PDB file of C-alpha atoms in Angstrom:
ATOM      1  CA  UNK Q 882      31.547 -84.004  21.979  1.00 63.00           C
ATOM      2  CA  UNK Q 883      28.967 -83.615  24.415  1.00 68.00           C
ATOM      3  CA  UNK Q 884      29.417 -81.136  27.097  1.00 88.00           C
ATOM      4  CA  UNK Q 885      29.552 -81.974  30.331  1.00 94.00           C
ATOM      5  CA  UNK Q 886      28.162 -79.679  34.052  1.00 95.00           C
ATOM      6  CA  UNK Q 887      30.201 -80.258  37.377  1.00 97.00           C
ATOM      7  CA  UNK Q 888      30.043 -78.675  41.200  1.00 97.00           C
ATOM      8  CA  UNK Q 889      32.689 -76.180  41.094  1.00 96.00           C
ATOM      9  CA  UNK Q 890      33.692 -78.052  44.224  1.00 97.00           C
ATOM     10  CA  UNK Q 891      32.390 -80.525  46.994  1.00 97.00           C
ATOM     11  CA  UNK Q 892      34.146 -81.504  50.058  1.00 97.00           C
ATOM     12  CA  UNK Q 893      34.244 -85.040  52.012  1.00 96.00           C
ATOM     13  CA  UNK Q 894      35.529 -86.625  55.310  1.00 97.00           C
ATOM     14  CA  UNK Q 895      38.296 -88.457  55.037  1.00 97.00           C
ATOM     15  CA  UNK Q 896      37.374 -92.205  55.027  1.00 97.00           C
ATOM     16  CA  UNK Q 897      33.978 -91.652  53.445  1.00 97.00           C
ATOM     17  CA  UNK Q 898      32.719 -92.624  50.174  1.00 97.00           C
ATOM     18  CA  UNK Q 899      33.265 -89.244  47.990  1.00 98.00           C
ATOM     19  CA  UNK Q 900      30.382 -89.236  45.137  1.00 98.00           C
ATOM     20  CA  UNK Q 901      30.997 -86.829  42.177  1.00 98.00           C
ATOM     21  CA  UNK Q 902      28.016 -85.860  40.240  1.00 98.00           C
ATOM     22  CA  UNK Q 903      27.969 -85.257  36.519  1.00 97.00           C
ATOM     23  CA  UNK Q 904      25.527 -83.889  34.076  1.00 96.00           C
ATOM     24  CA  UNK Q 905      25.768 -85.110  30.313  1.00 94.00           C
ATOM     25  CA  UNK Q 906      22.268 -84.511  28.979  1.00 93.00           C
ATOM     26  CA  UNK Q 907      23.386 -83.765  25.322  1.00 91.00           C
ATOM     27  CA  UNK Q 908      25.323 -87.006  25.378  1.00 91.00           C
ATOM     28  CA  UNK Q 909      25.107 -89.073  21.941  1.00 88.00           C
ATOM     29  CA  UNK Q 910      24.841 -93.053  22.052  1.00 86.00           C
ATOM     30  CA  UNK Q 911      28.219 -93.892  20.798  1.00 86.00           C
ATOM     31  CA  UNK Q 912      30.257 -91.209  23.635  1.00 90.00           C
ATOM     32  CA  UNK Q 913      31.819 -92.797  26.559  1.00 92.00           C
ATOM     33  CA  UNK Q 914      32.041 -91.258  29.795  1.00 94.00           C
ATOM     34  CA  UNK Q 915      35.389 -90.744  30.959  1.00 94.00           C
ATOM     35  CA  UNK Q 916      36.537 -89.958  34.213  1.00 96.00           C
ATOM     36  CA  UNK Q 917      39.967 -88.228  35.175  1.00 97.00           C
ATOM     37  CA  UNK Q 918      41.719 -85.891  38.387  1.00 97.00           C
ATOM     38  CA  UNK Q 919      44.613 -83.930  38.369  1.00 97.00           C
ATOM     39  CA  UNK Q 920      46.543 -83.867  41.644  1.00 96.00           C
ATOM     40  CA  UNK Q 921      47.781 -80.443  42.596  1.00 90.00           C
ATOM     41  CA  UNK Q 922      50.628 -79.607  40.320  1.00 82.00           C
ATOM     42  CA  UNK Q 923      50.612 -83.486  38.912  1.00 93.00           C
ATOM     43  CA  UNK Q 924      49.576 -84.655  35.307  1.00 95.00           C
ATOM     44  CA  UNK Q 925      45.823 -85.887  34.941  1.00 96.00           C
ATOM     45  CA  UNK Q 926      45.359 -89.189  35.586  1.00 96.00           C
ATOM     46  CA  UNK Q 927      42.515 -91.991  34.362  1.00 95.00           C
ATOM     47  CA  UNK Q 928      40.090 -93.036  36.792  1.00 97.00           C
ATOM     48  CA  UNK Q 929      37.952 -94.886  34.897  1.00 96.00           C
ATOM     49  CA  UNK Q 930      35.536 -94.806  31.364  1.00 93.00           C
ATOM     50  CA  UNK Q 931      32.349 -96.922  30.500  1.00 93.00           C
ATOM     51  CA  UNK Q 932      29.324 -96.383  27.911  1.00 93.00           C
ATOM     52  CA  UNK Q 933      26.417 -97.322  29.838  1.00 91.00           C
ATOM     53  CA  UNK Q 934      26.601-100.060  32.245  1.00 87.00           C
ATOM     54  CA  UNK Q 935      28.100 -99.302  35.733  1.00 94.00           C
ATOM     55  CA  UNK Q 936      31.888-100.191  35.805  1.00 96.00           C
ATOM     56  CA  UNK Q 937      34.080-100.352  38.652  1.00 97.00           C
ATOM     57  CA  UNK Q 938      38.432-100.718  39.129  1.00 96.00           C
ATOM     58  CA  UNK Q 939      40.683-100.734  41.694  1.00 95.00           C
ATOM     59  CA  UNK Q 940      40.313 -96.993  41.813  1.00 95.00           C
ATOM     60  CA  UNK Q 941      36.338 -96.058  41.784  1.00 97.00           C
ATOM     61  CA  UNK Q 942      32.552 -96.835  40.308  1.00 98.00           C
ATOM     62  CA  UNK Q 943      31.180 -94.999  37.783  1.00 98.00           C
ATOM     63  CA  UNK Q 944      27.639 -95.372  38.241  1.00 98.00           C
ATOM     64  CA  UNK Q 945      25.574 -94.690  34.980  1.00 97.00           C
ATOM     65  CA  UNK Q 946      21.941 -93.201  34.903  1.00 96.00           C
ATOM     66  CA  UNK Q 947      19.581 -95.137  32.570  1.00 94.00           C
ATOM     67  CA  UNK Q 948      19.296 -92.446  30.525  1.00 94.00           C
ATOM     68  CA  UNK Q 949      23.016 -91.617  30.277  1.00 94.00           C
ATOM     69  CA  UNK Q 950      22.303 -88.130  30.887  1.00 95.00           C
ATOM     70  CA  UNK Q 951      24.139 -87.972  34.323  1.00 96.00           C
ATOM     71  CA  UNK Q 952      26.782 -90.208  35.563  1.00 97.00           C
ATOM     72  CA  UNK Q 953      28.413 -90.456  39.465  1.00 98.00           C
ATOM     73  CA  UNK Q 954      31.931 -90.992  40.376  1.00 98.00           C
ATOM     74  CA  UNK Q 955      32.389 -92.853  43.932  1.00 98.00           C
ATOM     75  CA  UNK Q 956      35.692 -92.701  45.610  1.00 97.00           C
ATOM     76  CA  UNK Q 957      34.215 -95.601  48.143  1.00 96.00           C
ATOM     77  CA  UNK Q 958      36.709 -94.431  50.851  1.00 95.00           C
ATOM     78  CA  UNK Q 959      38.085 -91.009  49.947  1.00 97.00           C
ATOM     79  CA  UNK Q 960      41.830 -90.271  51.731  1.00 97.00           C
ATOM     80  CA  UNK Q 961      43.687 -87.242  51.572  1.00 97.00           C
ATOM     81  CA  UNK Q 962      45.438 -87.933  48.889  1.00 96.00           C
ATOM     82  CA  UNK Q 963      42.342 -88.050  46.835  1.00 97.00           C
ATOM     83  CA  UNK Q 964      42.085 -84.154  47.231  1.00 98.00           C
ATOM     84  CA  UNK Q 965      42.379 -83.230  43.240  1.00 97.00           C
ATOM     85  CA  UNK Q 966      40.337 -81.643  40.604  1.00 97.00           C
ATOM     86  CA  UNK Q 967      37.963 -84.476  39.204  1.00 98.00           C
ATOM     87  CA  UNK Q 968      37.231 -84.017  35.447  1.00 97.00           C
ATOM     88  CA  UNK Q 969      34.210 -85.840  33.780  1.00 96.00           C
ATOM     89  CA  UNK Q 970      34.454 -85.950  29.573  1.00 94.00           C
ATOM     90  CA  UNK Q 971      32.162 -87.461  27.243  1.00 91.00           C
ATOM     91  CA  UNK Q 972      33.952 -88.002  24.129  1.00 88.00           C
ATOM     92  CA  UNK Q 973      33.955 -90.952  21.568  1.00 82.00           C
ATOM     93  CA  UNK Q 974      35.897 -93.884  22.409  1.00 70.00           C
ATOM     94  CA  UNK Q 975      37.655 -94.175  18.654  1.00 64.00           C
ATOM     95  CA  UNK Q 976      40.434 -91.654  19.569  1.00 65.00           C
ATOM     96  CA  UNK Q 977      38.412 -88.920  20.915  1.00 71.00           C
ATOM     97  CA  UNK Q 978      39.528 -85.723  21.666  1.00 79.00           C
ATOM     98  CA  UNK Q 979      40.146 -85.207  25.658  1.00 86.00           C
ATOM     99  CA  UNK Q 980      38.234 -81.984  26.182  1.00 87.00           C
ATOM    100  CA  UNK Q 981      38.688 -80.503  29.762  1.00 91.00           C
ATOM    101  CA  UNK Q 982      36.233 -78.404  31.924  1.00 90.00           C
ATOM    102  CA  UNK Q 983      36.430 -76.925  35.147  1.00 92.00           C
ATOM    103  CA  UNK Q 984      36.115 -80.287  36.994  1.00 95.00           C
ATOM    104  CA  UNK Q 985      35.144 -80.520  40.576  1.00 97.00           C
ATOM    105  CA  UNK Q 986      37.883 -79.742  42.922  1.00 97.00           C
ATOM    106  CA  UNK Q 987      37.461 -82.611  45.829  1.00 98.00           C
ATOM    107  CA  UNK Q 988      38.483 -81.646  49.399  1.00 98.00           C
ATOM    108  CA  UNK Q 989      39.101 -84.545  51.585  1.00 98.00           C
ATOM    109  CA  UNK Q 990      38.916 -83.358  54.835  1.00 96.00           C
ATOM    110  CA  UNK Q 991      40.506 -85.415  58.228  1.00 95.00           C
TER     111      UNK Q 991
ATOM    112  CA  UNK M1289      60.340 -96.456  35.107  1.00 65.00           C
ATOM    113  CA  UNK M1290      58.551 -92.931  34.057  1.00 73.00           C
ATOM    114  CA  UNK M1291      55.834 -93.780  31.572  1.00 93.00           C
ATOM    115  CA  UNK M1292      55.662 -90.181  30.263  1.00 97.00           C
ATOM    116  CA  UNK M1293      58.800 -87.856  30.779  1.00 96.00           C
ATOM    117  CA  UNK M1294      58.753 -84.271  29.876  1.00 97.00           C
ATOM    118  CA  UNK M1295      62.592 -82.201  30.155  1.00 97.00           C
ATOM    119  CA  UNK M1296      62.689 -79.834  31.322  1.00 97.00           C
ATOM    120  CA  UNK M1297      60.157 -79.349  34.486  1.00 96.00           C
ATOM    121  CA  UNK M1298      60.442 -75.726  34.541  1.00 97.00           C
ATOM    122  CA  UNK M1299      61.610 -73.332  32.009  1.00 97.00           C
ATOM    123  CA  UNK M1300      62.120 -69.963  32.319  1.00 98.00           C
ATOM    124  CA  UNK M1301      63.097 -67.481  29.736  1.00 97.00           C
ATOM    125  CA  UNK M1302      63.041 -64.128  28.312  1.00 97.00           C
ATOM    126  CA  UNK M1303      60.800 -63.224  25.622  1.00 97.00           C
ATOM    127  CA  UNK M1304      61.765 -63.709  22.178  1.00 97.00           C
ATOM    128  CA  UNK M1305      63.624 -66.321  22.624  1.00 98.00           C
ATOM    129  CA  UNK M1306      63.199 -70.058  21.015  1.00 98.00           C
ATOM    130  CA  UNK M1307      63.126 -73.542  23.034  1.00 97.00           C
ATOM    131  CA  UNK M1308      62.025 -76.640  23.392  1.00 97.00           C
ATOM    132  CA  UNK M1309      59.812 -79.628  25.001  1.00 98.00           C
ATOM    133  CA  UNK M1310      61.016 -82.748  25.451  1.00 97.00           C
ATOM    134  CA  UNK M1311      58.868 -85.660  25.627  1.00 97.00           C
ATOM    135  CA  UNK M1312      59.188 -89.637  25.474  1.00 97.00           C
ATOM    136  CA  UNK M1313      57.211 -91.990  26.304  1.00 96.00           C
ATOM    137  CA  UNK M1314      58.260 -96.086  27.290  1.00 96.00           C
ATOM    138  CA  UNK M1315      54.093 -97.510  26.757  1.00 95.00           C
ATOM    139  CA  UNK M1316      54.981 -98.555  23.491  1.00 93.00           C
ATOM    140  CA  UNK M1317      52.035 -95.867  22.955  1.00 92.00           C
ATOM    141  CA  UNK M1318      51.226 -94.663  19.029  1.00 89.00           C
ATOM    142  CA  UNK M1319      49.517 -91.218  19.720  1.00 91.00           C
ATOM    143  CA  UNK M1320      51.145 -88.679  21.522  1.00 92.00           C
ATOM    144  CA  UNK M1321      49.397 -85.361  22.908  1.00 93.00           C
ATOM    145  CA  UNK M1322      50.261 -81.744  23.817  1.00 95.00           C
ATOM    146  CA  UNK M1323      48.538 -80.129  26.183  1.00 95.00           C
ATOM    147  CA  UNK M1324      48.356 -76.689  27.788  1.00 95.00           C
ATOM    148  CA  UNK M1325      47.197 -75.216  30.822  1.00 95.00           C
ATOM    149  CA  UNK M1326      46.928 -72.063  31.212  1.00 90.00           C
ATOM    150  CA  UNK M1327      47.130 -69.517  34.685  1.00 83.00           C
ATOM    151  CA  UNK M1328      43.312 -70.266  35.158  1.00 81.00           C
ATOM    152  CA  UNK M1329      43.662 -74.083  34.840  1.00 83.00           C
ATOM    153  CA  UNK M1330      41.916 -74.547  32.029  1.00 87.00           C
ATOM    154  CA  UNK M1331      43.593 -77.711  30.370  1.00 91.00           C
ATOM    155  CA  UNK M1332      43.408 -77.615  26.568  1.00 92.00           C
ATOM    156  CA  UNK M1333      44.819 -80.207  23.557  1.00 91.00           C
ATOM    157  CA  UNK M1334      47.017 -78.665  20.925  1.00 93.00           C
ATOM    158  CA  UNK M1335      48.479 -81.378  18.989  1.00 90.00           C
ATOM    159  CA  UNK M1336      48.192 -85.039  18.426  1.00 89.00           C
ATOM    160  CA  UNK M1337      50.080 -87.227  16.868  1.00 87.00           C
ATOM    161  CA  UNK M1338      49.662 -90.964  15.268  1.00 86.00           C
ATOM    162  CA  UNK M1339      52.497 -92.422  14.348  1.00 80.00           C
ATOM    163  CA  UNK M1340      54.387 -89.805  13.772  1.00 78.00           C
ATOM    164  CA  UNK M1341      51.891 -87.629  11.708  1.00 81.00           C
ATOM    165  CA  UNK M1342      49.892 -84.737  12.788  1.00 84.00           C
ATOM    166  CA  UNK M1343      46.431 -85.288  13.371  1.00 80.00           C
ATOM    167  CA  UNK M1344      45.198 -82.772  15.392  1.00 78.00           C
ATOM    168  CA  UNK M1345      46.314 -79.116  15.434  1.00 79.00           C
ATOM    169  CA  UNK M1346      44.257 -77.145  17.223  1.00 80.00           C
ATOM    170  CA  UNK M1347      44.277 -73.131  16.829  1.00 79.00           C
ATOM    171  CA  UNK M1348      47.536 -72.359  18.015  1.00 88.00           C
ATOM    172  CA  UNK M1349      50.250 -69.991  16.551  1.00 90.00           C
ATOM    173  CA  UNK M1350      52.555 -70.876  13.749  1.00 91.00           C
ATOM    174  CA  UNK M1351      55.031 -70.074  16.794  1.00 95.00           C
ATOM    175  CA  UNK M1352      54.526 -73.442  17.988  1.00 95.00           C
ATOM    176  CA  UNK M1353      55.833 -76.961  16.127  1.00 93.00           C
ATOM    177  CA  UNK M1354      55.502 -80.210  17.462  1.00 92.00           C
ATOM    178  CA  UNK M1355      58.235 -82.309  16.219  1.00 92.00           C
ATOM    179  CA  UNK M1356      58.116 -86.080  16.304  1.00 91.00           C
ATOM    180  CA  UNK M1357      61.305 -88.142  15.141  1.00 91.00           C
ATOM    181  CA  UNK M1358      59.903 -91.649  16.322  1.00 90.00           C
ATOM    182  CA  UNK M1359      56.347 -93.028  17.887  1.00 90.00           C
ATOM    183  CA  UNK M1360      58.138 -92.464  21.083  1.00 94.00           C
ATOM    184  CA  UNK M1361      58.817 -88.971  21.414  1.00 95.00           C
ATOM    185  CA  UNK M1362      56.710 -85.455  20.563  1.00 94.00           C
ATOM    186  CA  UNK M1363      58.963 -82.393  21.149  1.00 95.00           C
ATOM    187  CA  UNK M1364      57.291 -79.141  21.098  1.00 96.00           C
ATOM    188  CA  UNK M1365      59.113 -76.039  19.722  1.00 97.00           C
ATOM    189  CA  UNK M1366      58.341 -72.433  20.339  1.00 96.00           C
ATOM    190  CA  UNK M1367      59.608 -69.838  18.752  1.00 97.00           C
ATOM    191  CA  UNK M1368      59.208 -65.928  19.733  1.00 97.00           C
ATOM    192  CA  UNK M1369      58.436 -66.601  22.968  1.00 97.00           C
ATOM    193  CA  UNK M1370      55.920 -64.395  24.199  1.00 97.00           C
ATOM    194  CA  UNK M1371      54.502 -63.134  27.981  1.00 96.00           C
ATOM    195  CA  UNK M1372      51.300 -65.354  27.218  1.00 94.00           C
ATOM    196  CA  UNK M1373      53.068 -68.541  26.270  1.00 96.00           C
ATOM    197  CA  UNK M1374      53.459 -69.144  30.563  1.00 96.00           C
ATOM    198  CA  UNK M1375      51.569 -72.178  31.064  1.00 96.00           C
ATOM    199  CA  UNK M1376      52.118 -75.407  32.383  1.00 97.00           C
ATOM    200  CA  UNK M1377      52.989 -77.856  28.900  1.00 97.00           C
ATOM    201  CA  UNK M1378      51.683 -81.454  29.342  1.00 97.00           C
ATOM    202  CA  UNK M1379      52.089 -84.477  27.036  1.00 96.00           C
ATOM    203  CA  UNK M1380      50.574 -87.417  26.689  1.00 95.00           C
ATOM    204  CA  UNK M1381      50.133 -90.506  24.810  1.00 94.00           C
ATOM    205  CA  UNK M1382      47.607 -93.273  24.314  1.00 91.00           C
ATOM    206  CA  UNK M1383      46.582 -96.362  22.007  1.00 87.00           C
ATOM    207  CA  UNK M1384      45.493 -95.428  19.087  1.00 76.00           C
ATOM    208  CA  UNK M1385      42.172 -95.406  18.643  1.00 71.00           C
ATOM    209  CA  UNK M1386      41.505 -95.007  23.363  1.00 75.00           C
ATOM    210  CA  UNK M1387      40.977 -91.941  24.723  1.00 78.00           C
ATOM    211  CA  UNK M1388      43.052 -93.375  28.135  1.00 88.00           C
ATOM    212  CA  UNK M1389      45.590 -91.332  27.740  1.00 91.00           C
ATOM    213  CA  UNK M1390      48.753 -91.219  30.208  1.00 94.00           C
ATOM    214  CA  UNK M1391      50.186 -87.746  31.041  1.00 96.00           C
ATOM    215  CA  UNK M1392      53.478 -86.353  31.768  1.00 97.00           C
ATOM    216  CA  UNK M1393      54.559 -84.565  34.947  1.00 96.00           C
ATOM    217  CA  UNK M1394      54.440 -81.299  33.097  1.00 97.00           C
ATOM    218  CA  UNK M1395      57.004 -78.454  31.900  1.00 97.00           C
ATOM    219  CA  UNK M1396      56.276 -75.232  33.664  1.00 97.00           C
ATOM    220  CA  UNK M1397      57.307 -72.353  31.258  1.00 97.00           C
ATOM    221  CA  UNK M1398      57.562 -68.713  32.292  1.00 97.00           C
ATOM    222  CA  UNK M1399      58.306 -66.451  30.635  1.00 97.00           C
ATOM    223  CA  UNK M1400      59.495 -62.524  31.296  1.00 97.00           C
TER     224      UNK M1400
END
């Protein structure tokens, strides 16, 4: 699985589009970038997964570079409740092992 | 409805001693997960199963034994507890063959 680089941490205004940055350069054609946060003292939770084309849910857009070597999380209007550690994996789709790093830690601020 | 419930949410106990994870999950799910994270948040998998075989056992001690009776429920057993076992225990479960998994709440174990 390819590893993945995040800002330890990144804060945002409450109400304004929060935009996580991920770097996957080593990322293989056939791994998915997948998207997760982890409230404070809550379970992870999906966000939201794609391959290469920018996807979007009732939750966020991933946005996908060309290249697939970086990817962007947007939290179009970030609330307080968004405040969590964001995690970014690459991993195959087929079952793939979930493989956690330090994730971003998101501050939304009021 | 809980999708993923874990008993108990906090556990504490002496060292030495032996006890167990509940989990069950109501997703009609097939692979089931345990995860631990550790004092310095790092989250990391330790078992998966698929229908109720092992598939993934990653280094941990003989200590610990998932157990699962049915596709709906992964118990984790530890025995010997020791200082370093404190963690936060999560488990999971997905489709098999996604990697959108659905977590549990988490069992916070401490032990002294």
């Amino acid at each position: 699985d390819a590893k993945t680089t995040q800002p330890p941490s990144m804060d945002c205004a409450e109400g304004r589009a929060a935009n996580l940055p991920c770097n996957h350069s080593t990322i293989s054609g056939n791994e998915y970038v997948y998207w997760y946060r982890q409230i404070h003292s809550q379970g992870p939770q999906y966000i939201i997964h794609g391959l290469k084309n920018n996807e979007t849910n009732e939750m966020a857009s991933l946005i996908i570079t060309e290249d697939r070597k970086s990817s962007t999380l947007i939290l179009p209007h970030a609330t307080l409740r968004d405040t969590a550690v964001y995690y970014c994996i690459a991993v195959y789709n087929q079952g793939g092992k979930l493989i956690f790093g330090q994730g971003t830690e998101l501050s939304v601020k009021p | 409805d809980t999708a993923v419930s874990q008993t108990p949410k906090y556990l504490v106990t002496q060292m030495g001693n032996d006890k167990s994870i509940k989990c069950e999950q109501n997703l009609g799910h097939d692979t089931m997960y345990w995860y631990k994270q550790d004092s310095k948040k790092f989250l990391k998998i330790m078992f998966s199963y698929n229908n109720k075989e092992l598939i993934i056992n990653e280094t941990v001690p003989n200590r610990f034994s998932p157990k699962s009776p049915d596709k709906a429920h992964l118990n984790l057993h530890i025995n010997s507890l020791e200082l370093g076992d404190s963690a936060v225990y999560f488990c999971a479960s997905s489709l098999e063959g996604y990697t959108e998994a659905f977590f549990g709440q988490g069992t916070r174990l401490t032990v002294v």
